[in-house]
Amino acid sequence: MNKPFVIGIAGGSGSGKTTFVKKLRNIFEEHEVCLLSQDNYYKKRDEQETDENNQKNFDLPTSFREQDFIKDVKKLINNEEVELPEYTFNNALAEVKNIVYKPAKVIIIEGLFVYHFKEIANLMDLKIFVDVNTHLKLIRRIIRDKEERNYPLDDVLYRYEKHVYPSFEKYILPYKKSCDLVFNNNTPKNLECALDVMSSFIKSKL
């Protein structure tokens, strides 16, 4: 196989980037598009940094196994398979399954800090930033953390104020200006338009 075309997709927590990339991936066959998420590389809970109130902070670049992430991105680019345990949000009760990621003509690398990790960013042929109004990101985060993880509201708000938003301003937002494409994901119509644009672009690469 020739070198795959590598697409990076980043944005703040609650921007909808994960939903976007999953919908985009499902348009194509497995041999056409491979999606690798930075979430797969979260460190274990007891390895995470704590803040001044002794709360674990999962929203830092150091929350992830950067070197393992880099190694696996390079393996996919070199047309090698990658096998990883399924990400379970540090849920000790979850049954962990291994997932095999196979090489493809287009590789999508998604996550909060994919542009902050310079060695990964330098491997990308196209960089996309998913942008959303701040209040919508917070609303989506509240809904997601309540429905999917059963987090209490005061915990969600604390983490958003102390961890999520400061990290967004420091490690994510500065890379927006250097991205090749920025799309707003404030409405379902925005999402559908972005999917149409990106699916057409990927088909042209295939």
PDB file of C-alpha atoms in Angstrom:
ATOM      1  CA  MET A   1       0.000   0.000   0.000  1.00  0.00           C
ATOM      2  CA  ASN A   2       1.035   3.592  -0.564  1.00  0.00           C
ATOM      3  CA  LYS A   3       1.330   5.942   2.388  1.00  0.00           C
ATOM      4  CA  PRO A   4      -2.166   6.591   3.759  1.00  0.00           C
ATOM      5  CA  PHE A   5      -3.658  10.060   3.892  1.00  0.00           C
ATOM      6  CA  VAL A   6      -3.711  11.161   7.539  1.00  0.00           C
ATOM      7  CA  ILE A   7      -6.442  13.459   8.869  1.00  0.00           C
ATOM      8  CA  GLY A   8      -6.366  15.031  12.326  1.00  0.00           C
ATOM      9  CA  ILE A   9      -9.551  16.126  14.078  1.00  0.00           C
ATOM     10  CA  ALA A  10      -9.535  18.061  17.354  1.00  0.00           C
ATOM     11  CA  GLY A  11     -11.776  20.350  19.380  1.00  0.00           C
ATOM     12  CA  GLY A  12     -12.786  21.039  22.944  1.00  0.00           C
ATOM     13  CA  SER A  13     -14.651  18.629  25.192  1.00  0.00           C
ATOM     14  CA  GLY A  14     -18.324  18.691  24.203  1.00  0.00           C
ATOM     15  CA  SER A  15     -17.620  19.976  20.693  1.00  0.00           C
ATOM     16  CA  GLY A  16     -19.041  16.812  19.163  1.00  0.00           C
ATOM     17  CA  LYS A  17     -15.832  15.731  17.459  1.00  0.00           C
ATOM     18  CA  THR A  18     -16.211  12.089  18.563  1.00  0.00           C
ATOM     19  CA  THR A  19     -19.765  11.928  17.214  1.00  0.00           C
ATOM     20  CA  PHE A  20     -18.579  13.523  13.990  1.00  0.00           C
ATOM     21  CA  VAL A  21     -15.694  11.118  13.387  1.00  0.00           C
ATOM     22  CA  LYS A  22     -17.793   8.047  14.205  1.00  0.00           C
ATOM     23  CA  LYS A  23     -20.480   9.109  11.732  1.00  0.00           C
ATOM     24  CA  LEU A  24     -17.789   9.846   9.159  1.00  0.00           C
ATOM     25  CA  ARG A  25     -16.072   6.506   9.718  1.00  0.00           C
ATOM     26  CA  ASN A  26     -19.356   4.612   9.291  1.00  0.00           C
ATOM     27  CA  ILE A  27     -19.759   5.960   5.764  1.00  0.00           C
ATOM     28  CA  PHE A  28     -16.747   3.949   4.592  1.00  0.00           C
ATOM     29  CA  GLU A  29     -15.489   0.367   4.541  1.00  0.00           C
ATOM     30  CA  GLU A  30     -12.890  -0.837   7.038  1.00  0.00           C
ATOM     31  CA  HIS A  31     -10.122  -1.007   4.425  1.00  0.00           C
ATOM     32  CA  GLU A  32     -10.873   2.564   3.340  1.00  0.00           C
ATOM     33  CA  VAL A  33     -10.851   4.498   6.633  1.00  0.00           C
ATOM     34  CA  CYS A  34      -9.301   3.712  10.005  1.00  0.00           C
ATOM     35  CA  LEU A  35     -10.252   5.804  13.044  1.00  0.00           C
ATOM     36  CA  LEU A  36      -7.852   5.967  15.990  1.00  0.00           C
ATOM     37  CA  SER A  37      -8.924   7.950  19.061  1.00  0.00           C
ATOM     38  CA  GLN A  38      -6.613   9.513  21.598  1.00  0.00           C
ATOM     39  CA  ASP A  39      -9.067   8.337  24.290  1.00  0.00           C
ATOM     40  CA  ASN A  40      -7.622   4.843  23.904  1.00  0.00           C
ATOM     41  CA  TYR A  41      -4.433   6.101  25.516  1.00  0.00           C
ATOM     42  CA  TYR A  42      -5.703   7.458  28.826  1.00  0.00           C
ATOM     43  CA  LYS A  43      -3.458   6.546  31.733  1.00  0.00           C
ATOM     44  CA  LYS A  44      -4.974   4.614  34.614  1.00  0.00           C
ATOM     45  CA  ARG A  45      -6.837   6.589  37.256  1.00  0.00           C
ATOM     46  CA  ASP A  46      -4.103   6.209  39.874  1.00  0.00           C
ATOM     47  CA  GLU A  47      -1.571   7.672  37.421  1.00  0.00           C
ATOM     48  CA  GLN A  48      -3.522  10.887  36.835  1.00  0.00           C
ATOM     49  CA  GLU A  49      -2.465  14.221  38.314  1.00  0.00           C
ATOM     50  CA  THR A  50      -4.502  15.766  41.124  1.00  0.00           C
ATOM     51  CA  ASP A  51      -5.416  19.417  41.609  1.00  0.00           C
ATOM     52  CA  GLU A  52      -5.237  21.579  44.748  1.00  0.00           C
ATOM     53  CA  ASN A  53      -8.475  19.993  46.020  1.00  0.00           C
ATOM     54  CA  ASN A  54      -7.141  16.478  45.487  1.00  0.00           C
ATOM     55  CA  GLN A  55      -9.388  15.914  42.458  1.00  0.00           C
ATOM     56  CA  LYS A  56      -8.085  13.860  39.542  1.00  0.00           C
ATOM     57  CA  ASN A  57      -7.543  15.929  36.410  1.00  0.00           C
ATOM     58  CA  PHE A  58      -8.191  13.943  33.225  1.00  0.00           C
ATOM     59  CA  ASP A  59      -7.939  16.989  30.952  1.00  0.00           C
ATOM     60  CA  LEU A  60      -4.195  17.450  30.603  1.00  0.00           C
ATOM     61  CA  PRO A  61      -1.820  16.290  27.865  1.00  0.00           C
ATOM     62  CA  THR A  62      -0.035  14.313  30.578  1.00  0.00           C
ATOM     63  CA  SER A  63      -3.256  12.335  31.168  1.00  0.00           C
ATOM     64  CA  PHE A  64      -2.358  10.236  28.121  1.00  0.00           C
ATOM     65  CA  ARG A  65       0.313   7.711  27.154  1.00  0.00           C
ATOM     66  CA  GLU A  66       1.793   9.956  24.497  1.00  0.00           C
ATOM     67  CA  GLN A  67       4.647   7.699  23.406  1.00  0.00           C
ATOM     68  CA  ASP A  68       2.349   4.686  22.946  1.00  0.00           C
ATOM     69  CA  PHE A  69      -0.007   6.881  20.924  1.00  0.00           C
ATOM     70  CA  ILE A  70       2.826   8.062  18.666  1.00  0.00           C
ATOM     71  CA  LYS A  71       4.114   4.512  18.204  1.00  0.00           C
ATOM     72  CA  ASP A  72       0.702   3.199  17.132  1.00  0.00           C
ATOM     73  CA  VAL A  73      -0.004   6.089  14.746  1.00  0.00           C
ATOM     74  CA  LYS A  74       3.309   5.346  13.035  1.00  0.00           C
ATOM     75  CA  LYS A  75       2.476   1.641  12.855  1.00  0.00           C
ATOM     76  CA  LEU A  76      -0.802   2.366  11.054  1.00  0.00           C
ATOM     77  CA  ILE A  77       0.963   4.723   8.658  1.00  0.00           C
ATOM     78  CA  ASN A  78       3.444   1.903   7.967  1.00  0.00           C
ATOM     79  CA  ASN A  79       0.516  -0.396   7.169  1.00  0.00           C
ATOM     80  CA  GLU A  80       0.786  -2.428  10.373  1.00  0.00           C
ATOM     81  CA  GLU A  81      -2.138  -3.507  12.540  1.00  0.00           C
ATOM     82  CA  VAL A  82      -2.616  -2.072  16.041  1.00  0.00           C
ATOM     83  CA  GLU A  83      -4.339  -3.965  18.865  1.00  0.00           C
ATOM     84  CA  LEU A  84      -5.618  -2.030  21.869  1.00  0.00           C
ATOM     85  CA  PRO A  85      -7.869  -2.630  24.879  1.00  0.00           C
ATOM     86  CA  GLU A  86     -11.222  -0.874  24.530  1.00  0.00           C
ATOM     87  CA  TYR A  87     -11.407   2.455  26.367  1.00  0.00           C
ATOM     88  CA  THR A  88     -13.844   2.218  29.303  1.00  0.00           C
ATOM     89  CA  PHE A  89     -13.498   5.669  30.938  1.00  0.00           C
ATOM     90  CA  ASN A  90     -11.439   4.182  33.790  1.00  0.00           C
ATOM     91  CA  ASN A  91     -14.446   2.104  34.828  1.00  0.00           C
ATOM     92  CA  ALA A  92     -13.004  -0.711  36.931  1.00  0.00           C
ATOM     93  CA  LEU A  93     -16.215  -2.744  36.597  1.00  0.00           C
ATOM     94  CA  ALA A  94     -16.308  -2.672  32.786  1.00  0.00           C
ATOM     95  CA  GLU A  95     -15.378  -5.743  30.772  1.00  0.00           C
ATOM     96  CA  VAL A  96     -12.420  -4.767  28.637  1.00  0.00           C
ATOM     97  CA  LYS A  97     -12.212  -6.101  25.081  1.00  0.00           C
ATOM     98  CA  ASN A  98      -9.307  -5.827  22.668  1.00  0.00           C
ATOM     99  CA  ILE A  99      -9.916  -3.999  19.399  1.00  0.00           C
ATOM    100  CA  VAL A 100      -7.804  -4.471  16.265  1.00  0.00           C
ATOM    101  CA  TYR A 101      -7.204  -1.382  14.132  1.00  0.00           C
ATOM    102  CA  LYS A 102      -6.301  -2.278  10.568  1.00  0.00           C
ATOM    103  CA  PRO A 103      -4.340  -0.147   8.092  1.00  0.00           C
ATOM    104  CA  ALA A 104      -6.446   1.810   5.614  1.00  0.00           C
ATOM    105  CA  LYS A 105      -6.056   4.273   2.767  1.00  0.00           C
ATOM    106  CA  VAL A 106      -7.216   7.114   5.036  1.00  0.00           C
ATOM    107  CA  ILE A 107      -6.380   7.320   8.729  1.00  0.00           C
ATOM    108  CA  ILE A 108      -8.292   9.657  11.046  1.00  0.00           C
ATOM    109  CA  ILE A 109      -6.572  10.628  14.299  1.00  0.00           C
ATOM    110  CA  GLU A 110      -9.026  12.176  16.777  1.00  0.00           C
ATOM    111  CA  GLY A 111      -8.641  13.664  20.226  1.00  0.00           C
ATOM    112  CA  LEU A 112      -8.262  16.688  22.465  1.00  0.00           C
ATOM    113  CA  PHE A 113      -4.497  17.087  22.167  1.00  0.00           C
ATOM    114  CA  VAL A 114      -3.615  15.569  18.790  1.00  0.00           C
ATOM    115  CA  TYR A 115      -2.136  18.892  17.633  1.00  0.00           C
ATOM    116  CA  HIS A 116      -0.358  19.533  20.925  1.00  0.00           C
ATOM    117  CA  PHE A 117       1.501  16.238  20.469  1.00  0.00           C
ATOM    118  CA  LYS A 118       3.932  17.648  17.901  1.00  0.00           C
ATOM    119  CA  GLU A 119       5.270  14.344  16.625  1.00  0.00           C
ATOM    120  CA  ILE A 120       1.738  13.217  15.753  1.00  0.00           C
ATOM    121  CA  ALA A 121       0.686  16.586  14.334  1.00  0.00           C
ATOM    122  CA  ASN A 122       3.665  16.544  11.976  1.00  0.00           C
ATOM    123  CA  LEU A 123       2.429  13.284  10.438  1.00  0.00           C
ATOM    124  CA  MET A 124      -0.920  14.784   9.390  1.00  0.00           C
ATOM    125  CA  ASP A 125      -1.838  15.759   5.840  1.00  0.00           C
ATOM    126  CA  LEU A 126      -5.005  17.634   6.856  1.00  0.00           C
ATOM    127  CA  LYS A 127      -5.931  19.247  10.172  1.00  0.00           C
ATOM    128  CA  ILE A 128      -9.543  19.912  11.142  1.00  0.00           C
ATOM    129  CA  PHE A 129     -10.852  21.840  14.147  1.00  0.00           C
ATOM    130  CA  VAL A 130     -14.407  21.326  15.437  1.00  0.00           C
ATOM    131  CA  ASP A 131     -15.655  24.596  16.916  1.00  0.00           C
ATOM    132  CA  VAL A 132     -18.722  25.092  19.150  1.00  0.00           C
ATOM    133  CA  ASN A 133     -20.142  27.904  21.275  1.00  0.00           C
ATOM    134  CA  THR A 134     -18.887  27.623  24.857  1.00  0.00           C
ATOM    135  CA  HIS A 135     -22.331  27.348  26.444  1.00  0.00           C
ATOM    136  CA  LEU A 136     -23.254  24.478  24.118  1.00  0.00           C
ATOM    137  CA  LYS A 137     -20.089  22.585  25.020  1.00  0.00           C
ATOM    138  CA  LEU A 138     -20.977  22.882  28.689  1.00  0.00           C
ATOM    139  CA  ILE A 139     -24.575  21.750  28.129  1.00  0.00           C
ATOM    140  CA  ARG A 140     -23.426  18.762  26.087  1.00  0.00           C
ATOM    141  CA  ARG A 141     -20.843  17.857  28.717  1.00  0.00           C
ATOM    142  CA  ILE A 142     -23.488  17.952  31.473  1.00  0.00           C
ATOM    143  CA  ILE A 143     -25.859  15.747  29.478  1.00  0.00           C
ATOM    144  CA  ARG A 144     -23.153  13.280  28.434  1.00  0.00           C
ATOM    145  CA  ASP A 145     -21.610  12.899  31.879  1.00  0.00           C
ATOM    146  CA  LYS A 146     -25.018  12.434  33.476  1.00  0.00           C
ATOM    147  CA  GLU A 147     -26.373   9.916  30.968  1.00  0.00           C
ATOM    148  CA  GLU A 148     -23.218   7.934  30.128  1.00  0.00           C
ATOM    149  CA  ARG A 149     -21.183   8.163  33.338  1.00  0.00           C
ATOM    150  CA  ASN A 150     -23.728   9.093  36.023  1.00  0.00           C
ATOM    151  CA  TYR A 151     -21.608  11.996  37.301  1.00  0.00           C
ATOM    152  CA  PRO A 152     -23.374  14.446  39.685  1.00  0.00           C
ATOM    153  CA  LEU A 153     -23.925  17.971  38.380  1.00  0.00           C
ATOM    154  CA  ASP A 154     -21.660  19.691  40.889  1.00  0.00           C
ATOM    155  CA  ASP A 155     -18.799  17.386  39.882  1.00  0.00           C
ATOM    156  CA  VAL A 156     -19.324  18.133  36.182  1.00  0.00           C
ATOM    157  CA  LEU A 157     -19.401  21.895  36.777  1.00  0.00           C
ATOM    158  CA  TYR A 158     -16.319  21.791  39.000  1.00  0.00           C
ATOM    159  CA  ARG A 159     -14.304  19.866  36.435  1.00  0.00           C
ATOM    160  CA  TYR A 160     -15.452  22.109  33.597  1.00  0.00           C
ATOM    161  CA  GLU A 161     -14.410  25.264  35.448  1.00  0.00           C
ATOM    162  CA  LYS A 162     -11.156  23.962  36.980  1.00  0.00           C
ATOM    163  CA  HIS A 163      -9.942  21.430  34.409  1.00  0.00           C
ATOM    164  CA  VAL A 164     -11.768  21.364  31.082  1.00  0.00           C
ATOM    165  CA  TYR A 165     -11.965  25.015  30.101  1.00  0.00           C
ATOM    166  CA  PRO A 166      -8.473  26.061  31.314  1.00  0.00           C
ATOM    167  CA  SER A 167      -6.991  23.130  29.398  1.00  0.00           C
ATOM    168  CA  PHE A 168      -8.981  24.069  26.287  1.00  0.00           C
ATOM    169  CA  GLU A 169      -7.629  27.621  26.343  1.00  0.00           C
ATOM    170  CA  LYS A 170      -4.036  26.512  26.931  1.00  0.00           C
ATOM    171  CA  TYR A 171      -3.609  23.298  24.942  1.00  0.00           C
ATOM    172  CA  ILE A 172      -6.370  23.150  22.304  1.00  0.00           C
ATOM    173  CA  LEU A 173      -7.624  26.559  21.170  1.00  0.00           C
ATOM    174  CA  PRO A 174      -4.175  27.944  20.172  1.00  0.00           C
ATOM    175  CA  TYR A 175      -3.961  25.348  17.380  1.00  0.00           C
ATOM    176  CA  LYS A 176      -7.233  26.410  15.759  1.00  0.00           C
ATOM    177  CA  LYS A 177      -5.544  29.137  13.702  1.00  0.00           C
ATOM    178  CA  SER A 178      -3.112  26.661  12.150  1.00  0.00           C
ATOM    179  CA  CYS A 179      -5.776  24.146  11.071  1.00  0.00           C
ATOM    180  CA  ASP A 180      -6.648  23.680   7.415  1.00  0.00           C
ATOM    181  CA  LEU A 181     -10.391  23.527   8.032  1.00  0.00           C
ATOM    182  CA  VAL A 182     -12.598  24.794  10.874  1.00  0.00           C
ATOM    183  CA  PHE A 183     -16.258  23.910  11.047  1.00  0.00           C
ATOM    184  CA  ASN A 184     -18.941  24.938  13.510  1.00  0.00           C
ATOM    185  CA  ASN A 185     -20.941  22.184  15.163  1.00  0.00           C
ATOM    186  CA  ASN A 186     -23.585  24.315  16.854  1.00  0.00           C
ATOM    187  CA  THR A 187     -26.549  22.676  15.098  1.00  0.00           C
ATOM    188  CA  PRO A 188     -27.405  19.294  13.510  1.00  0.00           C
ATOM    189  CA  LYS A 189     -27.359  21.039  10.117  1.00  0.00           C
ATOM    190  CA  ASN A 190     -23.749  22.136  10.727  1.00  0.00           C
ATOM    191  CA  LEU A 191     -22.837  18.526  11.443  1.00  0.00           C
ATOM    192  CA  GLU A 192     -24.538  17.185   8.331  1.00  0.00           C
ATOM    193  CA  CYS A 193     -22.860  19.798   6.123  1.00  0.00           C
ATOM    194  CA  ALA A 194     -19.453  18.923   7.574  1.00  0.00           C
ATOM    195  CA  LEU A 195     -20.102  15.230   6.980  1.00  0.00           C
ATOM    196  CA  ASP A 196     -21.052  15.919   3.354  1.00  0.00           C
ATOM    197  CA  VAL A 197     -17.906  17.966   2.773  1.00  0.00           C
ATOM    198  CA  MET A 198     -15.542  15.516   4.455  1.00  0.00           C
ATOM    199  CA  SER A 199     -17.061  12.367   2.972  1.00  0.00           C
ATOM    200  CA  SER A 200     -16.739  13.870  -0.511  1.00  0.00           C
ATOM    201  CA  PHE A 201     -13.137  14.845   0.185  1.00  0.00           C
ATOM    202  CA  ILE A 202     -12.223  11.380   1.484  1.00  0.00           C
ATOM    203  CA  LYS A 203     -13.872   9.718  -1.528  1.00  0.00           C
ATOM    204  CA  SER A 204     -11.636  11.840  -3.754  1.00  0.00           C
ATOM    205  CA  LYS A 205      -8.604  10.488  -1.888  1.00  0.00           C
ATOM    206  CA  LEU A 206      -9.796   6.904  -2.317  1.00  0.00           C
TER     207      LEU A 206
END
